[in-house]
CSV table of C-alpha atoms in Angstrom, one decimal:
chain,number,residue,atom,x,y,z
A,1,MET,CA,-40.3,232.5,-80.3
A,2,SER,CA,-43.2,234.7,-79.2
A,3,VAL,CA,-43.5,238.3,-80.3
A,4,GLN,CA,-43.2,240.6,-77.2
A,5,PRO,CA,-43.6,244.3,-76.8
A,6,PHE,CA,-40.7,246.4,-75.6
A,7,ASN,CA,-39.9,250.0,-74.9
A,8,SER,CA,-37.1,251.5,-76.9
A,9,ASN,CA,-36.6,254.8,-75.1
A,10,THR,CA,-32.8,254.2,-74.9
A,11,GLY,CA,-29.7,254.6,-77.0
A,12,SER,CA,-29.9,255.8,-80.6
A,13,ALA,CA,-33.7,256.0,-80.4
A,14,ARG,CA,-33.3,259.3,-78.6
A,15,VAL,CA,-30.6,260.4,-81.1
A,16,HIS,CA,-33.1,259.8,-83.9
A,17,GLN,CA,-35.7,261.9,-82.2
A,18,THR,CA,-33.7,264.8,-80.9
A,19,GLY,CA,-30.4,264.5,-82.8
A,20,ALA,CA,-27.6,267.0,-82.2
A,21,GLY,CA,-29.5,269.9,-83.9
A,22,PRO,CA,-31.5,270.3,-87.1
A,23,MET,CA,-28.4,270.6,-89.3
A,24,PHE,CA,-26.8,267.4,-88.0
A,25,ARG,CA,-30.1,265.5,-88.3
A,26,ALA,CA,-30.6,266.7,-91.9
A,27,ARG,CA,-27.2,265.6,-92.9
A,28,TRP,CA,-27.6,262.3,-91.1
A,29,LEU,CA,-30.9,261.6,-92.9
A,30,ARG,CA,-29.4,262.5,-96.3
A,31,TRP,CA,-26.6,260.1,-95.7
A,32,LEU,CA,-29.0,257.4,-94.7
A,33,ASP,CA,-31.1,258.0,-97.8
A,34,ARG,CA,-27.9,257.4,-99.9
A,35,ARG,CA,-26.7,254.4,-98.0
A,36,LEU,CA,-30.1,252.8,-97.2
A,37,PRO,CA,-32.6,254.0,-99.9
A,38,PRO,CA,-36.3,253.3,-99.3
A,39,ALA,CA,-37.6,249.9,-100.5
A,40,ARG,CA,-40.5,247.7,-99.6
A,41,SER,CA,-38.1,244.8,-99.1
A,42,VAL,CA,-34.7,245.1,-97.5
A,43,THR,CA,-32.0,242.5,-96.7
A,44,LEU,CA,-29.5,243.6,-94.0
A,45,ASN,CA,-25.8,243.3,-94.8
A,46,HIS,CA,-22.5,244.9,-94.0
A,47,ARG,CA,-23.5,248.2,-95.7
A,48,LYS,CA,-26.6,248.6,-93.7
A,49,LEU,CA,-25.5,247.5,-90.2
A,50,PHE,CA,-23.6,249.3,-87.5
A,51,VAL,CA,-22.0,247.9,-84.4
A,52,LEU,CA,-20.8,249.6,-81.2
A,53,PRO,CA,-20.4,248.5,-77.5
A,54,THR,CA,-23.3,249.0,-75.1
A,55,ALA,CA,-22.8,250.7,-71.7
A,56,ALA,CA,-22.2,247.2,-70.3
A,57,GLY,CA,-19.6,246.5,-73.0
A,58,ALA,CA,-17.8,249.8,-72.2
A,59,GLY,CA,-17.9,248.9,-68.5
A,60,LEU,CA,-16.3,245.5,-69.2
A,61,LEU,CA,-13.6,247.2,-71.2
A,62,LEU,CA,-12.8,249.4,-68.2
A,63,VAL,CA,-12.7,246.3,-66.0
A,64,ILE,CA,-10.2,244.6,-68.4
A,65,PHE,CA,-8.0,247.7,-68.2
A,66,LEU,CA,-8.0,247.6,-64.4
A,67,LEU,CA,-7.3,243.9,-64.4
A,68,TRP,CA,-4.3,244.4,-66.8
A,69,LEU,CA,-3.1,247.2,-64.6
A,70,LEU,CA,-3.4,245.2,-61.4
A,71,GLY,CA,-1.8,242.1,-63.0
A,72,THR,CA,1.1,244.1,-64.4
A,73,ASN,CA,1.9,246.0,-61.1
A,74,TYR,CA,1.7,242.9,-59.0
A,75,GLU,CA,3.1,240.5,-61.6
A,76,ASN,CA,0.1,238.2,-61.1
A,77,ASN,CA,-0.2,235.8,-64.1
A,78,LEU,CA,-3.7,234.6,-63.2
A,79,VAL,CA,-5.1,238.2,-63.2
A,80,LEU,CA,-3.3,238.8,-66.6
A,81,ALA,CA,-4.7,235.5,-68.0
A,82,LEU,CA,-8.2,236.6,-67.0
A,83,ALA,CA,-7.7,240.0,-68.6
A,84,PHE,CA,-6.5,238.4,-71.9
A,85,LEU,CA,-9.5,236.0,-71.8
A,86,LEU,CA,-11.9,238.9,-71.5
A,87,VAL,CA,-10.1,240.7,-74.3
A,88,GLY,CA,-10.6,237.6,-76.6
A,89,LEU,CA,-14.3,237.6,-75.6
A,90,LEU,CA,-14.6,241.3,-76.7
A,91,VAL,CA,-12.9,240.5,-80.0
A,92,ILE,CA,-15.3,237.7,-80.8
A,93,LEU,CA,-18.6,239.1,-79.6
A,94,PRO,CA,-19.0,241.9,-82.2
A,95,VAL,CA,-18.8,239.3,-85.0
A,96,HIS,CA,-21.6,237.2,-83.4
A,97,THR,CA,-23.8,240.3,-82.8
A,98,PHE,CA,-23.3,241.4,-86.4
A,99,ALA,CA,-24.0,238.0,-87.8
A,100,ASN,CA,-27.2,237.8,-85.8
A,101,LEU,CA,-28.7,240.6,-88.0
A,102,SER,CA,-26.8,240.0,-91.2
A,103,GLY,CA,-28.9,238.3,-93.8
A,104,LEU,CA,-32.2,239.2,-92.2
A,105,ARG,CA,-34.9,240.2,-94.8
A,106,LEU,CA,-37.6,242.7,-93.9
A,107,GLN,CA,-40.6,243.2,-96.1
A,108,LEU,CA,-43.6,245.5,-95.9
A,109,LEU,CA,-46.8,243.5,-96.4
A,110,ASP,CA,-49.5,246.1,-95.7
A,111,THR,CA,-50.5,249.2,-93.9
A,112,TYR,CA,-53.9,249.9,-92.4
A,113,PRO,CA,-55.8,253.2,-92.5
A,114,ALA,CA,-56.5,254.8,-89.2
A,115,PHE,CA,-58.1,257.9,-87.7
A,116,ALA,CA,-56.1,261.0,-86.7
A,117,GLY,CA,-55.1,260.7,-83.0
A,118,ASP,CA,-55.1,256.9,-83.2
A,119,TYR,CA,-52.3,254.4,-84.0
A,120,GLY,CA,-51.7,253.1,-87.5
A,121,GLN,CA,-50.4,249.5,-87.9
A,122,ALA,CA,-48.0,248.1,-90.5
A,123,LYS,CA,-47.6,244.4,-91.1
A,124,LEU,CA,-44.1,243.2,-91.8
A,125,ALA,CA,-42.6,239.9,-92.7
A,126,LEU,CA,-39.2,238.8,-91.3
A,127,SER,CA,-37.3,235.9,-93.0
A,128,LYS,CA,-33.9,234.3,-93.2
A,129,THR,CA,-31.8,234.4,-96.4
A,130,GLY,CA,-29.3,231.9,-95.1
A,131,LYS,CA,-29.0,229.1,-92.5
A,132,ARG,CA,-28.2,231.3,-89.5
A,133,ASN,CA,-31.0,232.0,-87.0
A,134,HIS,CA,-31.8,235.5,-86.0
A,135,GLU,CA,-32.6,235.9,-82.3
A,136,ARG,CA,-33.9,238.7,-80.0
A,137,ILE,CA,-34.6,241.1,-82.9
A,138,GLN,CA,-36.1,244.4,-81.8
A,139,LEU,CA,-38.1,246.6,-84.3
A,140,VAL,CA,-39.6,249.9,-83.3
A,141,TRP,CA,-40.7,253.3,-84.5
A,142,PRO,CA,-39.1,255.5,-81.8
A,143,PRO,CA,-40.1,256.5,-79.2
A,144,GLU,CA,-43.1,254.1,-79.3
A,145,GLU,CA,-43.1,250.5,-78.0
A,146,GLY,CA,-42.0,248.0,-80.6
A,147,VAL,CA,-41.8,244.2,-80.8
A,148,LEU,CA,-39.1,241.7,-79.8
A,149,THR,CA,-39.1,238.5,-81.9
A,150,ASP,CA,-37.0,235.6,-83.2
A,151,VAL,CA,-36.6,234.3,-86.8
A,152,LEU,CA,-35.7,230.6,-86.4
A,153,THR,CA,-37.7,228.6,-89.0
A,154,ASP,CA,-36.3,228.0,-92.5
A,155,GLY,CA,-38.6,228.9,-95.4
A,156,GLU,CA,-41.2,230.6,-93.1
A,157,ALA,CA,-41.6,234.3,-92.6
A,158,ARG,CA,-42.3,235.7,-89.2
A,159,GLU,CA,-45.1,238.3,-89.4
A,160,VAL,CA,-45.1,241.2,-86.9
A,161,ARG,CA,-47.1,244.4,-86.6
A,162,LEU,CA,-45.7,247.8,-85.7
A,163,ALA,CA,-47.8,250.7,-84.4
A,164,LEU,CA,-47.2,254.3,-85.2
A,165,PRO,CA,-49.1,257.3,-83.7
A,166,LEU,CA,-50.8,259.4,-86.4
A,167,LEU,CA,-51.6,262.9,-85.5
A,168,GLN,CA,-52.6,264.5,-88.8
A,169,ARG,CA,-55.0,263.4,-91.5
A,170,GLY,CA,-53.9,262.8,-95.1
A,171,ARG,CA,-51.3,260.4,-96.6
A,172,ILE,CA,-48.5,260.2,-94.0
A,173,LYS,CA,-45.0,258.9,-94.8
A,174,ALA,CA,-43.8,256.6,-92.0
A,175,PRO,CA,-40.3,257.3,-90.6
A,176,ARG,CA,-37.5,254.8,-90.6
A,177,ILE,CA,-37.8,251.6,-88.5
A,178,HIS,CA,-35.1,251.1,-85.9
A,179,VAL,CA,-33.9,247.4,-86.1
A,180,GLN,CA,-31.4,246.3,-83.5
A,181,SER,CA,-30.1,243.3,-81.5
A,182,ARG,CA,-27.8,242.8,-78.5
A,183,PHE,CA,-27.6,239.1,-78.8
A,184,PRO,CA,-25.9,237.1,-77.4
A,185,LEU,CA,-24.6,238.8,-74.2
A,186,GLY,CA,-25.8,242.4,-74.5
A,187,LEU,CA,-22.2,243.8,-74.6
A,188,PHE,CA,-22.5,245.0,-78.2
A,189,ARG,CA,-25.4,246.4,-80.1
A,190,CYS,CA,-25.9,246.0,-83.8
A,191,TRP,CA,-28.5,248.2,-85.5
A,192,SER,CA,-29.9,249.7,-88.6
A,193,TRP,CA,-32.4,252.3,-89.7
A,194,VAL,CA,-34.6,250.8,-92.4
A,195,ASP,CA,-37.0,252.7,-94.6
A,196,LEU,CA,-39.7,250.3,-96.0
A,197,ASP,CA,-41.4,253.1,-97.9
A,198,ALA,CA,-44.5,252.8,-95.8
A,199,GLU,CA,-47.4,255.2,-96.1
A,200,PHE,CA,-50.5,255.5,-94.0
A,201,LEU,CA,-53.9,256.8,-95.1
A,202,VAL,CA,-55.2,258.9,-92.1
A,203,TYR,CA,-58.9,259.8,-91.8
A,204,PRO,CA,-60.0,262.9,-89.9
A,205,GLN,CA,-60.6,262.5,-86.2
A,206,PRO,CA,-64.4,262.0,-85.7
A,207,ARG,CA,-66.1,264.8,-83.8
A,208,SER,CA,-69.8,264.6,-83.1
A,209,ALA,CA,-72.0,267.2,-84.8
A,210,GLY,CA,-75.2,265.9,-83.4
A,211,PRO,CA,-77.8,263.6,-84.9
A,212,LEU,CA,-77.7,262.6,-88.6
A,213,PRO,CA,-79.2,265.5,-90.8
A,214,TYR,CA,-82.1,263.6,-92.3
A,215,GLY,CA,-83.9,265.7,-95.0
A,216,ALA,CA,-81.7,268.7,-94.3
A,217,SER,CA,-80.0,268.8,-97.7
A,218,ALA,CA,-81.0,268.1,-101.3
A,219,GLY,CA,-78.6,268.6,-104.2
A,220,GLU,CA,-79.4,269.8,-107.7
A,221,GLY,CA,-81.5,267.3,-109.6
A,222,ASP,CA,-82.3,265.3,-106.4
A,223,GLN,CA,-85.6,265.0,-104.8
A,224,GLN,CA,-85.9,266.4,-101.3
A,225,GLN,CA,-86.3,263.6,-98.8
A,226,SER,CA,-89.6,263.7,-97.0
A,227,PHE,CA,-90.3,261.8,-93.9
A,228,SER,CA,-93.5,261.6,-91.8
A,229,GLY,CA,-93.5,260.6,-88.2
A,230,GLY,CA,-95.2,257.5,-87.0
A,231,GLY,CA,-93.6,255.1,-89.4
A,232,ASP,CA,-91.9,251.8,-88.7
A,233,ASP,CA,-88.6,252.6,-90.3
A,234,PHE,CA,-85.7,253.9,-88.1
A,235,ALA,CA,-84.9,257.4,-89.3
A,236,GLY,CA,-82.1,258.4,-86.9
A,237,LEU,CA,-81.5,260.0,-83.6
A,238,LYS,CA,-82.7,263.4,-82.2
A,239,THR,CA,-81.9,265.2,-79.0
A,240,TYR,CA,-84.0,263.8,-76.1
A,241,GLN,CA,-86.9,266.1,-75.1
A,242,PRO,CA,-88.9,265.7,-71.9
A,243,GLY,CA,-92.0,263.8,-72.7
A,244,ASP,CA,-90.4,261.5,-75.3
A,245,SER,CA,-91.3,257.9,-74.9
A,246,LEU,CA,-88.7,256.0,-72.8
A,247,ARG,CA,-89.2,253.1,-75.2
A,248,HIS,CA,-87.6,255.2,-77.9
A,249,VAL,CA,-84.6,256.4,-75.9
A,250,ALA,CA,-81.2,255.4,-77.4
A,251,TRP,CA,-79.9,253.7,-74.2
A,252,LYS,CA,-77.1,251.9,-76.0
A,253,GLN,CA,-75.5,255.2,-77.2
A,254,TYR,CA,-76.1,256.8,-73.7
A,255,ALA,CA,-74.4,253.9,-72.0
A,256,GLY,CA,-71.4,254.5,-74.4
A,257,GLY,CA,-70.9,258.0,-72.9
A,258,ARG,CA,-72.8,260.0,-75.5
A,259,ASP,CA,-75.6,262.5,-74.9
A,260,LEU,CA,-79.1,261.3,-74.4
A,261,TYR,CA,-80.9,260.9,-77.7
A,262,SER,CA,-84.3,259.6,-78.8
A,263,LYS,CA,-84.9,257.3,-81.8
A,264,GLU,CA,-86.9,258.7,-84.6
A,265,TYR,CA,-89.1,256.5,-86.8
A,266,ALA,CA,-90.4,257.6,-90.2
A,267,SER,CA,-92.0,256.5,-93.3
A,268,GLY,CA,-91.0,257.6,-96.8
A,269,SER,CA,-90.1,256.4,-100.2
A,270,ASP,CA,-86.5,257.8,-100.1
A,271,THR,CA,-84.4,256.8,-97.0
A,272,ARG,CA,-81.1,258.1,-98.5
A,273,LEU,CA,-79.1,260.6,-96.5
A,274,TRP,CA,-77.0,263.5,-97.8
A,275,LEU,CA,-74.0,264.7,-95.7
A,276,ASP,CA,-73.5,268.2,-97.0
A,277,TRP,CA,-70.5,270.5,-96.5
A,278,ASP,CA,-72.8,273.5,-96.3
A,279,LEU,CA,-74.7,272.1,-93.3
A,280,LEU,CA,-71.7,272.9,-91.2
A,281,ALA,CA,-71.3,276.5,-92.3
A,282,GLY,CA,-69.3,278.7,-89.9
A,283,ARG,CA,-66.8,276.1,-88.9
A,284,ASP,CA,-63.2,275.7,-90.1
A,285,VAL,CA,-62.1,273.1,-92.6
A,286,GLU,CA,-60.8,270.6,-90.2
A,287,THR,CA,-63.8,270.8,-87.9
A,288,ARG,CA,-66.1,270.2,-90.9
A,289,LEU,CA,-64.1,267.2,-92.0
A,290,SER,CA,-64.2,265.8,-88.5
A,291,ASN,CA,-68.0,266.3,-88.2
A,292,LEU,CA,-68.6,264.7,-91.6
A,293,CYS,CA,-66.4,261.8,-90.6
A,294,ALA,CA,-68.5,261.3,-87.4
A,295,TRP,CA,-71.7,261.4,-89.5
A,296,VAL,CA,-70.3,258.8,-91.9
A,297,LEU,CA,-69.7,256.4,-89.0
A,298,ASP,CA,-73.1,257.1,-87.5
A,299,ALA,CA,-74.8,256.4,-90.8
A,300,GLU,CA,-72.9,253.1,-91.2
A,301,ARG,CA,-73.9,252.0,-87.7
A,302,ALA,CA,-77.5,252.9,-88.5
A,303,GLN,CA,-77.3,251.1,-91.9
A,304,VAL,CA,-78.7,254.1,-93.7
A,305,PRO,CA,-77.5,254.8,-97.3
A,306,TYR,CA,-75.7,258.1,-97.4
A,307,GLY,CA,-74.0,260.3,-99.9
A,308,ILE,CA,-71.6,263.2,-99.4
A,309,ARG,CA,-71.1,266.6,-100.9
A,310,ILE,CA,-67.9,268.7,-100.4
A,311,PRO,CA,-66.4,271.4,-102.5
A,312,GLY,CA,-65.4,269.9,-105.8
A,313,GLN,CA,-66.6,266.3,-105.1
A,314,THR,CA,-69.9,264.5,-104.8
A,315,ILE,CA,-70.3,260.8,-104.0
A,316,ALA,CA,-73.7,259.2,-104.6
A,317,PRO,CA,-75.5,257.5,-101.7
A,318,GLY,CA,-74.4,254.0,-100.8
A,319,LEU,CA,-73.6,251.7,-97.9
A,320,GLY,CA,-71.0,249.1,-97.0
A,321,PRO,CA,-67.3,248.8,-96.3
A,322,ALA,CA,-66.2,249.9,-99.9
A,323,HIS,CA,-68.4,253.0,-99.8
A,324,ARG,CA,-67.3,253.9,-96.3
A,325,GLN,CA,-63.6,253.6,-97.4
A,326,THR,CA,-64.2,255.8,-100.5
A,327,VAL,CA,-65.9,258.5,-98.5
A,328,LEU,CA,-63.4,258.5,-95.6
A,329,SER,CA,-60.5,258.6,-98.2
A,330,LEU,CA,-62.1,261.6,-99.8
A,331,LEU,CA,-62.2,263.4,-96.4
A,332,ALA,CA,-58.7,262.3,-95.5
A,333,LEU,CA,-57.2,263.7,-98.8
A,334,PHE,CA,-59.3,266.9,-98.8
A,335,PRO,CA,-56.8,269.8,-99.1
A,336,VAL,CA,-56.6,272.5,-96.6
A,337,GLN,CA,-57.1,275.1,-99.3
A,338,GLY,CA,-60.7,273.9,-99.6
A,339,VAL,CA,-61.0,272.5,-103.1
A,340,ALA,CA,-60.8,268.7,-103.4
A,341,GLU,CA,-59.1,267.1,-106.4
A,342,PRO,CA,-60.6,263.9,-108.0
A,343,ILE,CA,-59.7,260.9,-105.8
A,344,PRO,CA,-58.8,257.7,-107.6
A,345,SER,CA,-60.1,254.3,-106.6
A,346,VAL,CA,-59.0,253.5,-103.0
A,347,GLU,CA,-58.5,249.8,-103.7
A,348,GLY,CA,-55.0,249.0,-102.7
A,349,VAL,CA,-54.4,252.3,-100.9
A,350,ALA,CA,-53.4,250.5,-97.8
A,351,GLY,CA,-50.5,248.9,-99.5
């Protein structure tokens, strides 16, 4: 009953990825959209399932033919009886394989934001709609590894998580999920392509732009931050210079594989931090977004209130998970053209 990872680099997974050409794949996807429209909850039935023999099943069919040929030529009743017994097995098995998936309900519970270049996760619930158990169910976003699970308990949903590689920032529509089973003997495969209408919010990939830009920017109507050295408040990190006190070296960051920095301490009445688009002049849009994303994460780790200014949008300084998600969502949905549109509340973005 445990959920196990598996690799699905076989069978129709490759067909879904490569197809028989762009035209065939486009027609195939349009046909799937008509037959299996997107929905956050899907119950598998005869309209959504397909059954074909596996390679082992085709091999057994060849063996049956050879047995029949042998029994006929030599008039051997025992060989013919064995051939007819195997024929009966091949007639019954597709029904059991189909029934193992028929009636299975899949529901999308949630999707979780991720950074570009990382894996996004979707949480699904699998449940029974009848009395029949569902065993050895495989779910996957090809060609990645998926999960192998059973649904055996009445009235209880089995929760599983699927991972999908996310390469671009923005709001990404997930592809169809490949659901299949070869239960009970592996001679037939029953499968479906399910679209649970899943979307991922993908943040820019963080790329370091150096220490946090304390006091480097002040917007209209804001008072410029002023810090004086020698205070007791942590103000950020600066590039290590020979002669800096070893007591102030950021050893933790250095051990994590980053460059060598020294901690700065300052005193001042305003410890807010502004992350400004114009501080990264001369860089392309995606690089600026990645640098701002890295600064957001650094500011959260340092527990320093921060605000952000990008073309068309300004978010006042704040701190905490909600503020972090608002800022990262703004960066994720920033258009390539360079002018951001107003971003609604991000509550419930993850599904």
